[in-house]
Amino acid sequence: MSTLDSLPPLRAVIATHGLSAKKALGQNFLLDLNLTAKIARMAGDLSGCDVLEVGPGPGGLTRGLLAEGARRVVAVEKDARCLPALAEIAAIYPGQLDVLNADALALDWAAHLTPPIKIVANLPYNVGTELLVRWLTPPVWPPQWQSLTLMFQREVADRIVASPGSKAYGRLAILAQWRCDARIAMTLPPEAFTPAPKVHSAVVHLAALPQPRFAADPAVLERVVAKAFNQRRKMLRAALKGLTPDIEDRIVAAGLAPTDRAEQISIEGFCALARAVAG
Ligand code: SAM
């Protein structure tokens, strides 16, 4: 019987299938199978889980996910050149790897998986933040996924896990940490990828909480946070001007000072402000 070990090394896969990296598709491949196995393990126990992988490329991480015992992997790849390489992996795990040749941004991914679901990906940098925001803002909470284990540019990863008072703290930190435990699981230098990108990268692990940390209407919170950080250096009373006619009173009702600035306010503070604005 064929096993994963019988597959060629990823460098050979790339040569055989002519997978020259396309910048427009954010193609920076991970060719070290020890590294991709390590990233797969960061997603925790995969047995009994369906895994969504966006952008499998030549399949290094895909091999890791299957070797770690994922019940099923649904891999969404936009670049049809990668399909033959992925078919070789699928042949070793009959019925466990489904490859969808599609744009992840245009796909109703949940229709293809059965819970419990984990999402694991070395994301294309050009669509990574957009996908993350979508996964973090489902119509109902808890979401259909249990956890996200995702590669980002280091700068984006820092914004996801940032604390109040830091330069990186903003909309992404609040969106992520309001309803998830978020941490950087690993950092990687440019040389870990082929071709090497200009920037450092990091794997972020986000585990969905059963319910938000603090009560707030998601749409109101999103509006307040977006407006507050749109002019992050301004005091709240100026940044939030026009949100409601009596915004200063509502800021005070939320237990904050109109002279506070967005980057100093905790997630709890923003949720109190969202409740005061909604009320
Ligand atoms: N997972 C592979 C690895 O770790 O070596 C490849 C990662 S590479 C950073 C990103 C992958 O996402 C590429 O294979 C690229 O073709 C694919 N991709 C880019 N945009 C996509 C999209 N909108 N939907 C699905 N896949 C996409």
PDB file of C-alpha atoms and ligand atoms in Angstrom:
ATOM      1  CA  MET A   1       0.000   0.000   0.000  1.00  0.00           C
ATOM      2  CA  SER A   2       1.237   3.518  -0.779  1.00  0.00           C
ATOM      3  CA  THR A   3       1.889   5.782   2.169  1.00  0.00           C
ATOM      4  CA  LEU A   4       2.705   9.458   2.586  1.00  0.00           C
ATOM      5  CA  ASP A   5       6.377   8.478   2.742  1.00  0.00           C
ATOM      6  CA  SER A   6       6.137   7.206  -0.820  1.00  0.00           C
ATOM      7  CA  LEU A   7       5.330  10.712  -2.103  1.00  0.00           C
ATOM      8  CA  PRO A   8       8.181  12.693  -3.618  1.00  0.00           C
ATOM      9  CA  PRO A   9       9.741  15.613  -1.717  1.00  0.00           C
ATOM     10  CA  LEU A  10       7.942  18.919  -2.285  1.00  0.00           C
ATOM     11  CA  ARG A  11      10.799  20.384  -4.314  1.00  0.00           C
ATOM     12  CA  ALA A  12      10.386  17.507  -6.782  1.00  0.00           C
ATOM     13  CA  VAL A  13       6.598  17.990  -6.799  1.00  0.00           C
ATOM     14  CA  ILE A  14       7.089  21.633  -7.749  1.00  0.00           C
ATOM     15  CA  ALA A  15       9.527  20.743 -10.513  1.00  0.00           C
ATOM     16  CA  THR A  16       7.388  17.902 -11.910  1.00  0.00           C
ATOM     17  CA  HIS A  17       4.193  19.961 -12.019  1.00  0.00           C
ATOM     18  CA  GLY A  18       5.806  23.239 -13.065  1.00  0.00           C
ATOM     19  CA  LEU A  19       4.596  25.126  -9.986  1.00  0.00           C
ATOM     20  CA  SER A  20       6.644  28.270 -10.455  1.00  0.00           C
ATOM     21  CA  ALA A  21       5.427  30.660  -7.746  1.00  0.00           C
ATOM     22  CA  LYS A  22       2.913  33.299  -8.809  1.00  0.00           C
ATOM     23  CA  LYS A  23       3.121  36.482  -6.774  1.00  0.00           C
ATOM     24  CA  ALA A  24      -0.454  37.476  -7.591  1.00  0.00           C
ATOM     25  CA  LEU A  25      -1.657  34.309  -5.827  1.00  0.00           C
ATOM     26  CA  GLY A  26       0.508  34.937  -2.754  1.00  0.00           C
ATOM     27  CA  GLN A  27       2.490  31.782  -3.480  1.00  0.00           C
ATOM     28  CA  ASN A  28       5.236  31.401  -0.879  1.00  0.00           C
ATOM     29  CA  PHE A  29       5.495  27.675  -0.340  1.00  0.00           C
ATOM     30  CA  LEU A  30       6.612  25.744   2.729  1.00  0.00           C
ATOM     31  CA  LEU A  31       8.770  22.876   1.488  1.00  0.00           C
ATOM     32  CA  ASP A  32      10.026  21.525   4.833  1.00  0.00           C
ATOM     33  CA  LEU A  33       7.691  18.678   5.788  1.00  0.00           C
ATOM     34  CA  ASN A  34       8.874  18.780   9.418  1.00  0.00           C
ATOM     35  CA  LEU A  35       7.681  22.373   9.565  1.00  0.00           C
ATOM     36  CA  THR A  36       4.311  21.679   7.943  1.00  0.00           C
ATOM     37  CA  ALA A  37       3.799  18.729  10.338  1.00  0.00           C
ATOM     38  CA  LYS A  38       4.569  21.062  13.242  1.00  0.00           C
ATOM     39  CA  ILE A  39       2.001  23.599  12.025  1.00  0.00           C
ATOM     40  CA  ALA A  40      -0.596  20.824  11.643  1.00  0.00           C
ATOM     41  CA  ARG A  41       0.071  19.782  15.266  1.00  0.00           C
ATOM     42  CA  MET A  42      -0.540  23.376  16.428  1.00  0.00           C
ATOM     43  CA  ALA A  43      -4.189  22.903  15.503  1.00  0.00           C
ATOM     44  CA  GLY A  44      -4.473  20.342  18.330  1.00  0.00           C
ATOM     45  CA  ASP A  45      -6.190  16.975  18.058  1.00  0.00           C
ATOM     46  CA  LEU A  46      -7.543  16.620  14.520  1.00  0.00           C
ATOM     47  CA  SER A  47      -8.980  13.135  14.861  1.00  0.00           C
ATOM     48  CA  GLY A  48     -12.740  13.281  14.454  1.00  0.00           C
ATOM     49  CA  CYS A  49     -12.501  16.740  12.847  1.00  0.00           C
ATOM     50  CA  ASP A  50     -13.072  18.020   9.342  1.00  0.00           C
ATOM     51  CA  VAL A  51     -10.342  20.489   8.402  1.00  0.00           C
ATOM     52  CA  LEU A  52     -10.699  23.354   5.946  1.00  0.00           C
ATOM     53  CA  GLU A  53      -7.394  24.267   4.331  1.00  0.00           C
ATOM     54  CA  VAL A  54      -7.246  27.341   2.114  1.00  0.00           C
ATOM     55  CA  GLY A  55      -4.491  27.363  -0.478  1.00  0.00           C
ATOM     56  CA  PRO A  56      -2.883  23.907  -0.214  1.00  0.00           C
ATOM     57  CA  GLY A  57      -0.491  24.674  -3.095  1.00  0.00           C
ATOM     58  CA  PRO A  58       1.823  21.675  -3.573  1.00  0.00           C
ATOM     59  CA  GLY A  59       0.336  20.103  -0.434  1.00  0.00           C
ATOM     60  CA  GLY A  60       2.978  20.234   2.315  1.00  0.00           C
ATOM     61  CA  LEU A  61       0.544  21.293   5.030  1.00  0.00           C
ATOM     62  CA  THR A  62      -2.137  19.036   3.540  1.00  0.00           C
ATOM     63  CA  ARG A  63       0.163  16.036   4.070  1.00  0.00           C
ATOM     64  CA  GLY A  64       0.722  17.164   7.678  1.00  0.00           C
ATOM     65  CA  LEU A  65      -3.007  17.494   8.388  1.00  0.00           C
ATOM     66  CA  LEU A  66      -3.762  14.027   7.060  1.00  0.00           C
ATOM     67  CA  ALA A  67      -0.787  12.482   8.862  1.00  0.00           C
ATOM     68  CA  GLU A  68      -2.041  14.078  12.094  1.00  0.00           C
ATOM     69  CA  GLY A  69      -5.253  12.108  11.727  1.00  0.00           C
ATOM     70  CA  ALA A  70      -7.778  14.611  10.347  1.00  0.00           C
ATOM     71  CA  ARG A  71     -11.046  12.803   9.608  1.00  0.00           C
ATOM     72  CA  ARG A  72     -11.330  14.746   6.344  1.00  0.00           C
ATOM     73  CA  VAL A  73      -9.512  17.655   4.738  1.00  0.00           C
ATOM     74  CA  VAL A  74     -11.295  19.979   2.338  1.00  0.00           C
ATOM     75  CA  ALA A  75      -8.597  21.917   0.509  1.00  0.00           C
ATOM     76  CA  VAL A  76      -9.617  24.974  -1.512  1.00  0.00           C
ATOM     77  CA  GLU A  77      -7.071  25.949  -4.154  1.00  0.00           C
ATOM     78  CA  LYS A  78      -7.494  28.643  -6.790  1.00  0.00           C
ATOM     79  CA  ASP A  79      -4.521  27.566  -8.906  1.00  0.00           C
ATOM     80  CA  ALA A  80      -5.470  24.589 -11.086  1.00  0.00           C
ATOM     81  CA  ARG A  81      -1.767  23.809 -11.672  1.00  0.00           C
ATOM     82  CA  CYS A  82      -1.673  22.388  -8.127  1.00  0.00           C
ATOM     83  CA  LEU A  83      -4.452  19.840  -8.676  1.00  0.00           C
ATOM     84  CA  PRO A  84      -2.329  16.903  -9.984  1.00  0.00           C
ATOM     85  CA  ALA A  85       0.029  17.164  -6.993  1.00  0.00           C
ATOM     86  CA  LEU A  86      -2.928  17.203  -4.614  1.00  0.00           C
ATOM     87  CA  ALA A  87      -4.510  14.236  -6.423  1.00  0.00           C
ATOM     88  CA  GLU A  88      -1.400  12.210  -5.575  1.00  0.00           C
ATOM     89  CA  ILE A  89      -2.020  12.886  -1.877  1.00  0.00           C
ATOM     90  CA  ALA A  90      -5.746  12.124  -2.227  1.00  0.00           C
ATOM     91  CA  ALA A  91      -4.889   8.731  -3.723  1.00  0.00           C
ATOM     92  CA  ILE A  92      -3.097   7.776  -0.505  1.00  0.00           C
ATOM     93  CA  TYR A  93      -6.045   8.797   1.681  1.00  0.00           C
ATOM     94  CA  PRO A  94      -9.118   7.588  -0.236  1.00  0.00           C
ATOM     95  CA  GLY A  95     -12.222   9.557   0.719  1.00  0.00           C
ATOM     96  CA  GLN A  96     -10.336  11.791   3.151  1.00  0.00           C
ATOM     97  CA  LEU A  97      -9.070  14.615   0.932  1.00  0.00           C
ATOM     98  CA  ASP A  98     -11.434  16.687  -1.186  1.00  0.00           C
ATOM     99  CA  VAL A  99      -9.805  19.333  -3.331  1.00  0.00           C
ATOM    100  CA  LEU A 100     -11.993  22.170  -4.542  1.00  0.00           C
ATOM    101  CA  ASN A 101     -10.579  24.246  -7.388  1.00  0.00           C
ATOM    102  CA  ALA A 102     -12.160  27.508  -6.266  1.00  0.00           C
ATOM    103  CA  ASP A 103     -11.613  30.999  -4.936  1.00  0.00           C
ATOM    104  CA  ALA A 104     -11.927  30.768  -1.155  1.00  0.00           C
ATOM    105  CA  LEU A 105     -13.475  34.245  -1.105  1.00  0.00           C
ATOM    106  CA  ALA A 106     -16.337  33.099  -3.331  1.00  0.00           C
ATOM    107  CA  LEU A 107     -17.008  29.732  -1.703  1.00  0.00           C
ATOM    108  CA  ASP A 108     -19.667  28.722   0.825  1.00  0.00           C
ATOM    109  CA  TRP A 109     -17.050  26.654   2.652  1.00  0.00           C
ATOM    110  CA  ALA A 110     -19.302  25.434   5.476  1.00  0.00           C
ATOM    111  CA  ALA A 111     -21.511  23.595   2.974  1.00  0.00           C
ATOM    112  CA  HIS A 112     -18.587  21.250   2.284  1.00  0.00           C
ATOM    113  CA  LEU A 113     -17.697  20.239   5.845  1.00  0.00           C
ATOM    114  CA  THR A 114     -19.290  18.497   8.807  1.00  0.00           C
ATOM    115  CA  PRO A 115     -18.665  19.749  12.363  1.00  0.00           C
ATOM    116  CA  PRO A 116     -16.493  19.645  14.359  1.00  0.00           C
ATOM    117  CA  ILE A 117     -14.471  21.832  12.001  1.00  0.00           C
ATOM    118  CA  LYS A 118     -10.985  23.317  12.320  1.00  0.00           C
ATOM    119  CA  ILE A 119      -9.479  25.734   9.823  1.00  0.00           C
ATOM    120  CA  VAL A 120      -5.744  25.462   9.172  1.00  0.00           C
ATOM    121  CA  ALA A 121      -3.917  27.359   6.438  1.00  0.00           C
ATOM    122  CA  ASN A 122      -0.762  28.988   5.213  1.00  0.00           C
ATOM    123  CA  LEU A 123      -2.841  31.784   3.777  1.00  0.00           C
ATOM    124  CA  PRO A 124      -2.146  33.798   0.668  1.00  0.00           C
ATOM    125  CA  TYR A 125      -1.194  37.152   2.198  1.00  0.00           C
ATOM    126  CA  ASN A 126      -3.343  39.167  -0.181  1.00  0.00           C
ATOM    127  CA  VAL A 127      -6.602  37.612   1.052  1.00  0.00           C
ATOM    128  CA  GLY A 128      -5.619  36.462   4.568  1.00  0.00           C
ATOM    129  CA  THR A 129      -7.056  39.375   6.542  1.00  0.00           C
ATOM    130  CA  GLU A 130     -10.284  39.392   4.572  1.00  0.00           C
ATOM    131  CA  LEU A 131     -10.815  35.666   5.190  1.00  0.00           C
ATOM    132  CA  LEU A 132     -10.004  36.081   8.892  1.00  0.00           C
ATOM    133  CA  VAL A 133     -12.523  38.903   9.284  1.00  0.00           C
ATOM    134  CA  ARG A 134     -15.190  36.782   7.592  1.00  0.00           C
ATOM    135  CA  TRP A 135     -14.458  33.807   9.849  1.00  0.00           C
ATOM    136  CA  LEU A 136     -14.597  36.079  12.910  1.00  0.00           C
ATOM    137  CA  THR A 137     -17.939  37.646  11.953  1.00  0.00           C
ATOM    138  CA  PRO A 138     -20.384  34.792  11.289  1.00  0.00           C
ATOM    139  CA  PRO A 139     -24.130  35.460  11.573  1.00  0.00           C
ATOM    140  CA  VAL A 140     -24.295  33.505  14.846  1.00  0.00           C
ATOM    141  CA  TRP A 141     -21.811  32.736  17.618  1.00  0.00           C
ATOM    142  CA  PRO A 142     -20.332  30.211  18.344  1.00  0.00           C
ATOM    143  CA  PRO A 143     -19.153  29.876  14.749  1.00  0.00           C
ATOM    144  CA  GLN A 144     -19.144  26.659  12.740  1.00  0.00           C
ATOM    145  CA  TRP A 145     -15.395  26.285  13.338  1.00  0.00           C
ATOM    146  CA  GLN A 146     -13.706  25.392  16.636  1.00  0.00           C
ATOM    147  CA  SER A 147     -10.320  26.915  15.923  1.00  0.00           C
ATOM    148  CA  LEU A 148      -8.271  28.771  13.328  1.00  0.00           C
ATOM    149  CA  THR A 149      -4.566  28.014  12.910  1.00  0.00           C
ATOM    150  CA  LEU A 150      -3.340  30.477  10.332  1.00  0.00           C
ATOM    151  CA  MET A 151      -0.122  31.853   8.891  1.00  0.00           C
ATOM    152  CA  PHE A 152       0.045  35.632   8.521  1.00  0.00           C
ATOM    153  CA  GLN A 153       2.642  38.281   7.965  1.00  0.00           C
ATOM    154  CA  ARG A 154       4.173  38.973  11.390  1.00  0.00           C
ATOM    155  CA  GLU A 155       2.763  42.489  11.389  1.00  0.00           C
ATOM    156  CA  VAL A 156      -0.804  41.170  10.920  1.00  0.00           C
ATOM    157  CA  ALA A 157      -0.264  38.475  13.571  1.00  0.00           C
ATOM    158  CA  ASP A 158       0.886  41.188  16.008  1.00  0.00           C
ATOM    159  CA  ARG A 159      -2.290  43.160  15.301  1.00  0.00           C
ATOM    160  CA  ILE A 160      -4.469  40.102  16.025  1.00  0.00           C
ATOM    161  CA  VAL A 161      -2.961  39.445  19.476  1.00  0.00           C
ATOM    162  CA  ALA A 162      -2.246  43.093  20.438  1.00  0.00           C
ATOM    163  CA  SER A 163      -3.107  44.500  23.874  1.00  0.00           C
ATOM    164  CA  PRO A 164      -4.555  47.953  24.626  1.00  0.00           C
ATOM    165  CA  GLY A 165      -1.917  50.669  24.740  1.00  0.00           C
ATOM    166  CA  SER A 166       0.230  49.131  22.011  1.00  0.00           C
ATOM    167  CA  LYS A 167       0.659  50.513  18.521  1.00  0.00           C
ATOM    168  CA  ALA A 168      -0.689  47.299  16.984  1.00  0.00           C
ATOM    169  CA  TYR A 169      -3.934  47.409  19.006  1.00  0.00           C
ATOM    170  CA  GLY A 170      -6.995  48.135  16.898  1.00  0.00           C
ATOM    171  CA  ARG A 171     -10.012  46.718  15.128  1.00  0.00           C
ATOM    172  CA  LEU A 172      -8.429  43.340  14.365  1.00  0.00           C
ATOM    173  CA  ALA A 173      -7.375  42.745  18.001  1.00  0.00           C
ATOM    174  CA  ILE A 174     -10.855  43.562  19.281  1.00  0.00           C
ATOM    175  CA  LEU A 175     -12.606  41.501  16.639  1.00  0.00           C
ATOM    176  CA  ALA A 176     -10.377  38.499  17.379  1.00  0.00           C
ATOM    177  CA  GLN A 177     -10.085  38.662  21.148  1.00  0.00           C
ATOM    178  CA  TRP A 178     -13.698  39.567  21.916  1.00  0.00           C
ATOM    179  CA  ARG A 179     -14.813  36.042  21.054  1.00  0.00           C
ATOM    180  CA  CYS A 180     -11.603  33.995  20.848  1.00  0.00           C
ATOM    181  CA  ASP A 181      -8.469  33.117  22.746  1.00  0.00           C
ATOM    182  CA  ALA A 182      -5.743  34.299  20.363  1.00  0.00           C
ATOM    183  CA  ARG A 183      -2.003  33.671  20.534  1.00  0.00           C
ATOM    184  CA  ILE A 184       1.043  33.541  18.303  1.00  0.00           C
ATOM    185  CA  ALA A 185       2.066  29.887  18.169  1.00  0.00           C
ATOM    186  CA  MET A 186       5.231  30.254  16.101  1.00  0.00           C
ATOM    187  CA  THR A 187       7.221  32.860  14.197  1.00  0.00           C
ATOM    188  CA  LEU A 188       9.044  32.121  10.949  1.00  0.00           C
ATOM    189  CA  PRO A 189      11.814  33.958   9.091  1.00  0.00           C
ATOM    190  CA  PRO A 190      11.436  34.712   5.359  1.00  0.00           C
ATOM    191  CA  GLU A 191      13.884  31.871   4.505  1.00  0.00           C
ATOM    192  CA  ALA A 192      11.338  29.283   5.704  1.00  0.00           C
ATOM    193  CA  PHE A 193       9.417  29.901   2.452  1.00  0.00           C
ATOM    194  CA  THR A 194      10.133  29.354  -1.239  1.00  0.00           C
ATOM    195  CA  PRO A 195      10.380  31.952  -2.628  1.00  0.00           C
ATOM    196  CA  ALA A 196      11.261  33.943   0.498  1.00  0.00           C
ATOM    197  CA  PRO A 197       8.847  36.844   1.090  1.00  0.00           C
ATOM    198  CA  LYS A 198      10.177  40.246   2.177  1.00  0.00           C
ATOM    199  CA  VAL A 199       8.630  40.000   5.640  1.00  0.00           C
ATOM    200  CA  HIS A 200       8.634  37.696   8.661  1.00  0.00           C
ATOM    201  CA  SER A 201       5.601  35.479   9.278  1.00  0.00           C
ATOM    202  CA  ALA A 202       3.778  33.971  12.244  1.00  0.00           C
ATOM    203  CA  VAL A 203       1.257  31.230  12.912  1.00  0.00           C
ATOM    204  CA  VAL A 204      -1.679  32.497  14.963  1.00  0.00           C
ATOM    205  CA  HIS A 205      -3.957  30.109  16.839  1.00  0.00           C
ATOM    206  CA  LEU A 206      -7.477  31.322  17.616  1.00  0.00           C
ATOM    207  CA  ALA A 207      -9.841  29.161  19.668  1.00  0.00           C
ATOM    208  CA  ALA A 208     -13.503  30.165  19.556  1.00  0.00           C
ATOM    209  CA  LEU A 209     -15.015  30.901  22.987  1.00  0.00           C
ATOM    210  CA  PRO A 210     -18.499  29.454  23.584  1.00  0.00           C
ATOM    211  CA  GLN A 211     -19.769  33.024  24.021  1.00  0.00           C
ATOM    212  CA  PRO A 212     -18.332  36.530  23.750  1.00  0.00           C
ATOM    213  CA  ARG A 213     -16.247  37.743  26.688  1.00  0.00           C
ATOM    214  CA  PHE A 214     -18.564  40.742  27.217  1.00  0.00           C
ATOM    215  CA  ALA A 215     -22.104  41.403  25.987  1.00  0.00           C
ATOM    216  CA  ALA A 216     -22.471  43.670  22.945  1.00  0.00           C
ATOM    217  CA  ASP A 217     -24.362  43.783  19.664  1.00  0.00           C
ATOM    218  CA  PRO A 218     -21.738  42.742  17.065  1.00  0.00           C
ATOM    219  CA  ALA A 219     -22.862  45.296  14.466  1.00  0.00           C
ATOM    220  CA  VAL A 220     -22.848  48.190  16.953  1.00  0.00           C
ATOM    221  CA  LEU A 221     -19.492  47.136  18.397  1.00  0.00           C
ATOM    222  CA  GLU A 222     -18.024  46.940  14.900  1.00  0.00           C
ATOM    223  CA  ARG A 223     -19.339  50.435  14.065  1.00  0.00           C
ATOM    224  CA  VAL A 224     -18.022  51.975  17.289  1.00  0.00           C
ATOM    225  CA  VAL A 225     -14.612  50.315  16.989  1.00  0.00           C
ATOM    226  CA  ALA A 226     -14.217  51.205  13.302  1.00  0.00           C
ATOM    227  CA  LYS A 227     -15.064  54.857  13.956  1.00  0.00           C
ATOM    228  CA  ALA A 228     -12.900  55.098  17.085  1.00  0.00           C
ATOM    229  CA  PHE A 229      -9.815  53.702  15.328  1.00  0.00           C
ATOM    230  CA  ASN A 230     -10.400  55.587  12.120  1.00  0.00           C
ATOM    231  CA  GLN A 231      -8.879  58.537  13.975  1.00  0.00           C
ATOM    232  CA  ARG A 232      -6.965  56.638  16.639  1.00  0.00           C
ATOM    233  CA  ARG A 233      -4.943  59.604  17.903  1.00  0.00           C
ATOM    234  CA  LYS A 234      -8.048  61.697  18.560  1.00  0.00           C
ATOM    235  CA  MET A 235      -9.993  61.764  21.801  1.00  0.00           C
ATOM    236  CA  LEU A 236     -13.123  59.608  21.805  1.00  0.00           C
ATOM    237  CA  ARG A 237     -15.470  62.601  21.851  1.00  0.00           C
ATOM    238  CA  ALA A 238     -13.963  63.843  18.581  1.00  0.00           C
ATOM    239  CA  ALA A 239     -13.436  60.436  16.935  1.00  0.00           C
ATOM    240  CA  LEU A 240     -17.006  59.326  17.665  1.00  0.00           C
ATOM    241  CA  LYS A 241     -18.642  62.643  16.806  1.00  0.00           C
ATOM    242  CA  GLY A 242     -21.824  62.110  14.842  1.00  0.00           C
ATOM    243  CA  LEU A 243     -22.334  58.501  16.011  1.00  0.00           C
ATOM    244  CA  THR A 244     -25.182  59.715  18.251  1.00  0.00           C
ATOM    245  CA  PRO A 245     -26.119  63.343  19.051  1.00  0.00           C
ATOM    246  CA  ASP A 246     -25.304  62.806  22.753  1.00  0.00           C
ATOM    247  CA  ILE A 247     -22.129  60.787  22.291  1.00  0.00           C
ATOM    248  CA  GLU A 248     -20.283  62.423  25.224  1.00  0.00           C
ATOM    249  CA  ASP A 249     -23.042  61.342  27.642  1.00  0.00           C
ATOM    250  CA  ARG A 250     -22.922  57.829  26.293  1.00  0.00           C
ATOM    251  CA  ILE A 251     -19.142  57.645  26.613  1.00  0.00           C
ATOM    252  CA  VAL A 252     -19.516  58.658  30.275  1.00  0.00           C
ATOM    253  CA  ALA A 253     -22.413  56.196  30.749  1.00  0.00           C
ATOM    254  CA  ALA A 254     -20.048  53.464  29.554  1.00  0.00           C
ATOM    255  CA  GLY A 255     -17.629  54.377  32.339  1.00  0.00           C
ATOM    256  CA  LEU A 256     -15.103  55.978  29.949  1.00  0.00           C
ATOM    257  CA  ALA A 257     -13.808  59.522  29.660  1.00  0.00           C
ATOM    258  CA  PRO A 258     -14.576  61.617  26.540  1.00  0.00           C
ATOM    259  CA  THR A 259     -10.860  62.499  26.536  1.00  0.00           C
ATOM    260  CA  ASP A 260      -9.764  58.841  26.309  1.00  0.00           C
ATOM    261  CA  ARG A 261      -8.198  57.666  23.053  1.00  0.00           C
ATOM    262  CA  ALA A 262      -9.240  54.472  21.244  1.00  0.00           C
ATOM    263  CA  GLU A 263      -5.921  52.708  21.705  1.00  0.00           C
ATOM    264  CA  GLN A 264      -6.199  52.912  25.524  1.00  0.00           C
ATOM    265  CA  ILE A 265      -9.627  51.300  25.749  1.00  0.00           C
ATOM    266  CA  SER A 266      -9.964  47.627  26.628  1.00  0.00           C
ATOM    267  CA  ILE A 267     -12.310  45.242  24.862  1.00  0.00           C
ATOM    268  CA  GLU A 268     -14.528  45.377  27.946  1.00  0.00           C
ATOM    269  CA  GLY A 269     -14.604  49.182  27.603  1.00  0.00           C
ATOM    270  CA  PHE A 270     -15.536  49.027  23.929  1.00  0.00           C
ATOM    271  CA  CYS A 271     -18.337  46.547  24.698  1.00  0.00           C
ATOM    272  CA  ALA A 272     -19.678  48.872  27.417  1.00  0.00           C
ATOM    273  CA  LEU A 273     -19.542  51.714  24.895  1.00  0.00           C
ATOM    274  CA  ALA A 274     -21.378  49.627  22.269  1.00  0.00           C
ATOM    275  CA  ARG A 275     -24.102  48.856  24.847  1.00  0.00           C
ATOM    276  CA  ALA A 276     -24.372  52.539  25.788  1.00  0.00           C
ATOM    277  CA  VAL A 277     -24.609  53.553  22.121  1.00  0.00           C
ATOM    278  CA  ALA A 278     -27.205  50.851  21.380  1.00  0.00           C
ATOM    279  CA  GLY A 279     -29.213  51.779  24.495  1.00  0.00           C
TER     280      GLY A 279
HETATM  281  N1  SAM B   1      -0.191  25.693   1.679  1.00  0.00           N
HETATM  282  C1  SAM B   1       0.923  25.831   0.758  1.00  0.00           C
HETATM  283  C2  SAM B   1       2.222  25.834   1.529  1.00  0.00           C
HETATM  284  O1  SAM B   1       2.172  26.013   2.752  1.00  0.00           O
HETATM  285  O2  SAM B   1       3.260  25.666   0.918  1.00  0.00           O
HETATM  286  C3  SAM B   1       0.795  27.082  -0.102  1.00  0.00           C
HETATM  287  C4  SAM B   1       0.659  28.369   0.648  1.00  0.00           C
HETATM  288  S1  SAM B   1       0.759  29.812  -0.384  1.00  0.00           S
HETATM  289  C5  SAM B   1       1.220  31.007   0.842  1.00  0.00           C
HETATM  290  C6  SAM B   1      -0.932  30.285  -0.674  1.00  0.00           C
HETATM  291  C7  SAM B   1      -1.759  29.369  -1.572  1.00  0.00           C
HETATM  292  O3  SAM B   1      -3.081  29.901  -1.685  1.00  0.00           O
HETATM  293  C8  SAM B   1      -1.257  29.214  -2.982  1.00  0.00           C
HETATM  294  O4  SAM B   1      -1.242  27.853  -3.328  1.00  0.00           O
HETATM  295  C9  SAM B   1      -2.264  29.983  -3.846  1.00  0.00           C
HETATM  296  O5  SAM B   1      -2.408  29.467  -5.154  1.00  0.00           O
HETATM  297  C10 SAM B   1      -3.535  29.824  -3.036  1.00  0.00           C
HETATM  298  N2  SAM B   1      -4.515  30.903  -3.210  1.00  0.00           N
HETATM  299  C11 SAM B   1      -4.300  32.204  -3.458  1.00  0.00           C
HETATM  300  N3  SAM B   1      -5.446  32.907  -3.495  1.00  0.00           N
HETATM  301  C12 SAM B   1      -6.430  32.000  -3.259  1.00  0.00           C
HETATM  302  C13 SAM B   1      -7.852  32.101  -3.154  1.00  0.00           C
HETATM  303  N4  SAM B   1      -8.478  33.271  -3.298  1.00  0.00           N
HETATM  304  N5  SAM B   1      -8.550  30.970  -2.911  1.00  0.00           N
HETATM  305  C14 SAM B   1      -7.923  29.780  -2.763  1.00  0.00           C
HETATM  306  N6  SAM B   1      -6.585  29.623  -2.845  1.00  0.00           N
HETATM  307  C15 SAM B   1      -5.848  30.717  -3.079  1.00  0.00           C
END
